[in-house]
Amino acid sequence: MPLTTALRTGTLATWCRQRLTGLDQVARDVARAAARAPQTTLSGPTPGADSQLVGGIVDARLAALVQPAPPYAALQGLLAGQLVSPGAAARIALSFPTHRELPDEVATVAHTLHPSPREWLQVPAPAATSTDPPWGDSVFPDLANRGHLFHHEHAPCGQVGTAGAERALARSYGVWALAEAAYRSGHSPRALSALAHRGPVTTETLRAAVPDGSAHEAAALVRALATSENLPTLLAWGAERPPEAAGIGYASPTLIPHFADADLLVGTTLLDVKVSAHAAQPRRVRAWLQQVLGYAWLDVSDRWGIQHVGLVLARQGLLVRWDLQSLTAAAFGDTDPLAGVQQFRRLCQTAAHAERKPPFPDDVFSP
């Protein structure tokens, strides 16, 4: 059960409702801003579009915009579904700029390694259950390599491409998003697994598995960044603390392996990406605020150096952020925020241990 689920059900959900009462006003403010936002992007799903897939494509594309790193969660999903071998997953990871200079002694586990501002983190990945190479070992590395070439020519890291380029990229990121959905749900990616029963699988048949409506809608949402002040704002936030590796930040920062994976870290700002058409609903916004604050509070050892948290509301064209310390104080109202954060960490670490997903060793919280 990931953090997003834990925040909606059970003990942690009850605790958040009772303790984080100060988020209600913040959520109302954001919802009002969303309701007033000019509809420069699509206000709702287009015919033939899968809203969840559109969200996954936008998430994956913005991750690549921030950092040219492997699609970590997608590789986890492909490995869990036995669609690629660990060796192929490692080769895919090594093809990305963030991982190309890794030493030979860790090359075979490159897909488990994530860079952070302070160190490389290792996140466990499923092992192979068969000695036969899966069909994905040939096509997914090719998908990644084609993506590198296309990005280099049409949309380098930190830039948004033309409408046509973004539609082409949306198809590729749609494949990675389908694989990531398998990781999030725990189920094999049916849209990808079914391909092998229809004949030889190529990179083009992979890309064709992404519906036109989903690819076009996701591309339009990403393109909206280039026609607003949001992209310059992201770049400015990234310049507040440039990463040592390529890009303007970090894609998919992990707080607790397989339990709490955030979307983006740009400079010192932890961002959660939302593609919902319902950002004018305070209750929904409150849940998003709990989520992004929860990620920040779980950075127990300050590995990621989070000083701000924010939301990317893609359909509304809004990019909002808050000072972490100030929003934490506001969330707890008149109660002690430090004690509240400590209690939140204990509840999360109990939930993570129950799921056999312990924190990184130096993030174990001691009250």
XYZ file of C-alpha atoms in Angstrom:
367
model
C 0.000 0.000 0.000
C 1.746 3.213 -1.108
C 1.569 6.482 0.770
C -1.131 7.837 -1.551
C -3.424 4.978 -0.517
C -2.481 5.186 3.149
C -3.446 8.861 3.174
C -6.946 7.976 1.995
C -7.735 5.037 4.263
C -7.156 3.795 7.782
C -5.221 5.303 10.661
C -3.151 7.747 8.652
C -6.188 9.162 6.848
C -7.984 9.705 10.150
C -4.923 11.345 11.667
C -4.626 13.747 8.717
C -8.277 14.777 8.956
C -7.956 15.453 12.668
C -4.522 17.080 12.780
C -4.026 18.924 9.476
C -7.051 21.189 9.817
C -5.044 24.227 8.767
C -4.852 22.875 5.223
C -8.559 23.535 4.674
C -8.098 27.258 4.061
C -5.041 26.721 1.863
C -6.989 24.200 -0.196
C -9.883 26.627 -0.620
C -7.489 29.316 -1.839
C -5.958 26.995 -4.429
C -9.383 25.769 -5.539
C -10.556 29.353 -6.069
C -7.443 30.109 -8.111
C -8.077 26.990 -10.193
C -11.680 28.017 -10.798
C -10.539 31.453 -12.017
C -7.680 30.109 -14.130
C -8.044 30.747 -17.857
C -8.701 27.485 -19.662
C -5.606 27.656 -21.839
C -5.381 23.865 -21.751
C -7.905 21.088 -22.125
C -10.566 21.302 -19.439
C -11.525 17.654 -19.699
C -10.817 14.370 -21.448
C -11.047 14.260 -25.223
C -12.816 11.432 -27.068
C -10.686 8.300 -27.074
C -8.446 9.513 -24.246
C -7.794 7.514 -21.101
C -7.541 10.058 -18.283
C -5.259 7.883 -16.161
C -2.963 7.223 -19.094
C -2.901 10.932 -19.961
C -1.827 11.666 -16.401
C 0.886 9.027 -16.591
C 2.200 10.423 -19.878
C 2.333 13.973 -18.525
C 4.086 12.773 -15.353
C 6.684 10.838 -17.364
C 7.240 13.685 -19.825
C 7.727 16.280 -17.087
C 10.143 13.942 -15.325
C 12.230 13.875 -18.524
C 11.906 17.648 -18.795
C 13.494 17.966 -15.350
C 16.144 15.223 -15.581
C 17.283 12.812 -18.348
C 16.998 9.811 -16.033
C 15.664 6.273 -16.536
C 11.912 5.683 -16.149
C 12.454 4.023 -12.787
C 8.882 2.978 -12.020
C 8.287 1.775 -15.589
C 11.318 -0.503 -15.362
C 9.992 -1.843 -12.058
C 6.671 -2.598 -13.748
C 8.314 -4.331 -16.711
C 10.471 -6.428 -14.392
C 7.497 -7.365 -12.214
C 5.577 -8.422 -15.317
C 8.597 -10.396 -16.580
C 8.536 -8.379 -19.816
C 12.229 -7.485 -19.560
C 15.157 -9.164 -17.829
C 17.268 -7.422 -15.172
C 20.110 -7.273 -17.697
C 17.978 -5.410 -20.230
C 16.678 -3.073 -17.508
C 20.280 -2.273 -16.555
C 21.190 -1.576 -20.191
C 18.224 0.766 -20.518
C 19.265 2.640 -17.382
C 22.865 2.945 -18.571
C 21.694 4.538 -21.821
C 20.409 7.616 -19.949
C 22.743 10.604 -19.361
C 22.397 10.373 -15.573
C 23.721 6.798 -15.566
C 26.190 6.641 -18.457
C 29.240 7.280 -16.285
C 28.457 4.662 -13.658
C 31.472 2.409 -12.983
C 31.546 -1.108 -14.374
C 31.248 -2.710 -10.949
C 27.660 -1.451 -10.570
C 26.599 -1.648 -14.218
C 24.536 -4.793 -13.708
C 22.359 -3.062 -11.101
C 22.172 0.335 -12.806
C 18.362 0.123 -12.984
C 18.196 0.029 -9.174
C 20.363 3.132 -8.665
C 18.879 6.622 -8.297
C 20.949 9.811 -8.003
C 20.123 12.283 -5.240
C 21.772 15.595 -4.277
C 23.863 13.769 -1.696
C 24.460 10.219 -2.914
C 23.298 7.346 -5.083
C 20.362 5.406 -3.651
C 19.643 1.753 -4.351
C 15.995 0.736 -4.697
C 15.327 -3.021 -4.860
C 13.886 -4.401 -8.107
C 12.211 -7.736 -8.978
C 14.516 -10.561 -10.015
C 14.070 -12.764 -13.057
C 12.027 -15.941 -12.624
C 13.073 -17.529 -15.928
C 16.311 -18.025 -17.800
C 14.618 -17.344 -21.140
C 15.031 -13.743 -22.347
C 11.638 -11.961 -22.455
C 10.454 -10.462 -25.737
C 10.875 -6.990 -24.269
C 14.659 -7.322 -24.075
C 14.984 -6.245 -27.706
C 12.274 -3.620 -28.087
C 12.387 -1.615 -24.845
C 16.109 -0.746 -25.135
C 15.373 0.360 -28.710
C 12.474 2.507 -27.488
C 14.824 4.182 -25.002
C 17.574 4.756 -27.576
C 15.180 6.246 -30.100
C 13.886 8.509 -27.371
C 17.404 9.783 -26.622
C 17.991 10.645 -30.280
C 14.609 12.329 -30.656
C 15.062 14.380 -27.485
C 18.523 15.500 -28.582
C 17.164 16.803 -31.882
C 13.704 18.080 -30.952
C 13.343 18.595 -27.184
C 16.531 18.662 -25.076
C 16.201 18.437 -21.305
C 14.621 21.617 -19.936
C 12.814 22.372 -23.199
C 9.392 21.635 -24.657
C 9.194 20.653 -28.320
C 6.822 21.688 -31.078
C 3.284 20.326 -31.132
C 4.314 17.578 -33.539
C 7.390 16.661 -31.534
C 5.418 16.471 -28.300
C 2.796 14.220 -29.910
C 5.575 11.872 -31.028
C 7.114 11.929 -27.556
C 3.722 11.326 -25.951
C 3.471 7.986 -27.711
C 6.819 6.846 -26.329
C 6.053 8.135 -22.845
C 2.685 6.440 -23.115
C 4.486 3.091 -23.322
C 6.544 3.906 -20.241
C 3.373 5.119 -18.495
C 1.612 1.814 -19.204
C 4.547 -0.018 -17.620
C 4.549 2.337 -14.640
C 0.837 1.750 -14.108
C 1.683 -1.925 -13.644
C 4.182 -1.009 -10.932
C 1.650 1.225 -9.153
C -1.222 -1.258 -9.358
C 0.715 -4.489 -8.881
C -0.813 -5.974 -12.045
C 0.962 -6.940 -15.258
C 0.610 -4.287 -18.001
C -2.116 -5.969 -20.052
C -1.896 -3.557 -22.971
C 1.772 -4.481 -23.348
C 1.568 -8.179 -22.434
C -1.142 -8.729 -25.039
C 1.117 -7.525 -27.840
C 3.199 -10.684 -27.790
C 0.125 -12.775 -28.647
C -0.512 -10.815 -31.847
C 2.830 -11.450 -33.517
C 6.360 -10.000 -33.442
C 6.628 -6.911 -31.249
C 8.505 -3.880 -32.570
C 9.066 -0.408 -31.221
C 6.333 0.860 -33.523
C 3.788 -1.691 -32.311
C 4.642 -0.645 -28.762
C 3.990 3.003 -29.605
C 0.794 2.079 -31.462
C -0.570 0.603 -28.221
C -1.018 4.178 -26.956
C -4.407 5.548 -28.155
C -4.327 8.639 -30.374
C -6.618 10.591 -28.056
C -4.422 9.995 -25.031
C -1.225 10.946 -26.866
C -2.702 14.128 -28.375
C -4.253 15.282 -25.107
C -1.077 14.695 -23.108
C 0.983 16.507 -25.738
C -1.355 19.505 -25.572
C -1.000 19.683 -21.786
C 2.799 19.561 -22.000
C 2.815 22.147 -24.782
C 0.873 24.499 -22.531
C 4.051 24.829 -20.471
C 5.784 26.423 -23.440
C 3.029 28.986 -23.942
C 2.824 30.143 -20.335
C 5.100 31.440 -17.618
C 5.260 28.011 -15.999
C 8.311 26.742 -17.884
C 10.409 29.879 -17.160
C 9.304 29.580 -13.529
C 10.424 25.945 -13.369
C 13.768 26.857 -14.890
C 14.189 29.660 -12.353
C 13.422 27.302 -9.479
C 15.934 24.822 -10.878
C 18.598 27.549 -10.942
C 18.146 28.029 -7.176
C 20.133 24.811 -6.690
C 21.432 23.254 -9.904
C 21.887 19.472 -9.719
C 25.324 17.948 -10.179
C 24.007 15.802 -13.038
C 22.251 16.950 -16.200
C 18.879 18.657 -15.995
C 17.183 21.183 -13.729
C 16.377 18.818 -10.861
C 15.590 15.206 -9.993
C 12.949 12.909 -11.448
C 10.954 10.670 -9.113
C 12.742 11.358 -5.808
C 12.281 8.330 -3.552
C 11.592 8.894 0.156
C 10.720 5.320 1.197
C 11.370 2.658 -1.476
C 8.146 1.372 -3.067
C 6.073 3.307 -0.528
C 6.707 7.020 -1.083
C 7.901 8.147 -4.525
C 7.378 11.818 -5.304
C 7.103 13.301 -8.807
C 9.719 16.042 -9.184
C 12.361 17.936 -7.249
C 13.278 21.195 -8.993
C 15.939 23.135 -7.114
C 14.692 22.990 -3.536
C 11.031 22.570 -4.535
C 9.257 19.221 -4.297
C 6.414 19.141 -6.828
C 3.451 16.868 -7.342
C 1.919 16.799 -10.834
C -1.878 16.694 -11.142
C -3.803 16.355 -14.398
C -7.261 16.400 -12.846
C -10.082 18.520 -14.255
C -11.401 18.946 -10.692
C -8.815 21.251 -9.141
C -11.600 23.643 -8.106
C -12.733 21.164 -5.437
C -11.163 22.065 -2.045
C -11.451 18.541 -0.675
C -9.476 17.153 -3.591
C -6.834 19.878 -3.323
C -6.488 19.208 0.403
C -5.619 15.580 -0.354
C -2.957 16.729 -2.809
C -1.467 19.061 -0.215
C -1.360 16.251 2.347
C 0.431 14.094 -0.187
C 3.172 16.535 -1.168
C 3.696 17.602 2.458
C 3.875 13.950 3.479
C 6.643 13.315 0.971
C 8.597 16.297 2.261
C 8.177 15.265 5.889
C 9.513 11.790 5.083
C 12.865 13.259 4.035
C 14.060 12.513 7.560
C 17.801 12.891 6.878
C 17.319 15.956 4.609
C 18.808 13.990 1.724
C 16.799 15.934 -0.852
C 17.146 19.371 0.768
C 13.468 20.247 0.368
C 12.673 23.844 1.283
C 9.491 24.355 -0.735
C 6.565 22.192 -1.848
C 4.211 22.812 -4.717
C 1.650 21.552 -7.214
C 1.643 21.468 -10.996
C -2.023 21.714 -12.038
C -1.612 20.881 -15.704
C -5.173 21.372 -16.967
C -5.570 24.685 -15.198
C -2.152 25.963 -16.227
C -1.250 26.654 -12.590
C 2.086 26.218 -10.847
C 1.948 26.994 -7.119
C 4.412 26.521 -4.275
C 4.822 27.283 -0.588
C 7.692 27.550 1.847
C 7.798 24.126 3.522
C 8.252 25.451 7.045
C 5.431 27.974 6.698
C 2.966 25.517 5.158
C 3.819 22.932 7.825
C 3.071 25.462 10.558
C -0.181 26.456 8.838
C -1.229 22.824 8.439
C -1.054 22.134 12.187
C -2.729 25.377 13.227
C -2.262 26.022 16.925
C -0.557 22.696 17.694
C 3.169 21.976 17.727
C 4.234 21.318 14.106
C 7.467 19.545 15.089
C 5.610 17.049 17.261
C 3.043 16.608 14.498
C 5.650 15.846 11.856
C 7.315 13.344 14.185
C 4.001 11.584 14.722
C 3.330 11.519 10.968
C 6.720 9.914 10.368
C 6.078 7.238 12.978
C 2.711 6.377 11.420
C 4.215 6.204 7.938
C 7.151 4.089 8.968
C 4.809 1.699 10.781
C 2.717 1.429 7.600
C 5.811 0.935 5.442
C 7.218 -1.773 7.715
C 3.848 -3.551 7.668
C 4.160 -3.663 3.886
C 7.801 -4.819 4.181
C 8.959 -1.559 2.643
C 11.371 -0.119 5.217
C 12.978 3.323 4.834
C 16.558 3.853 3.749
C 18.838 3.006 6.715
C 19.714 6.605 7.576
C 16.069 7.681 7.359
C 14.838 5.523 10.206
C 13.085 7.905 12.578
C 13.997 7.802 16.249
C 11.521 9.741 18.449
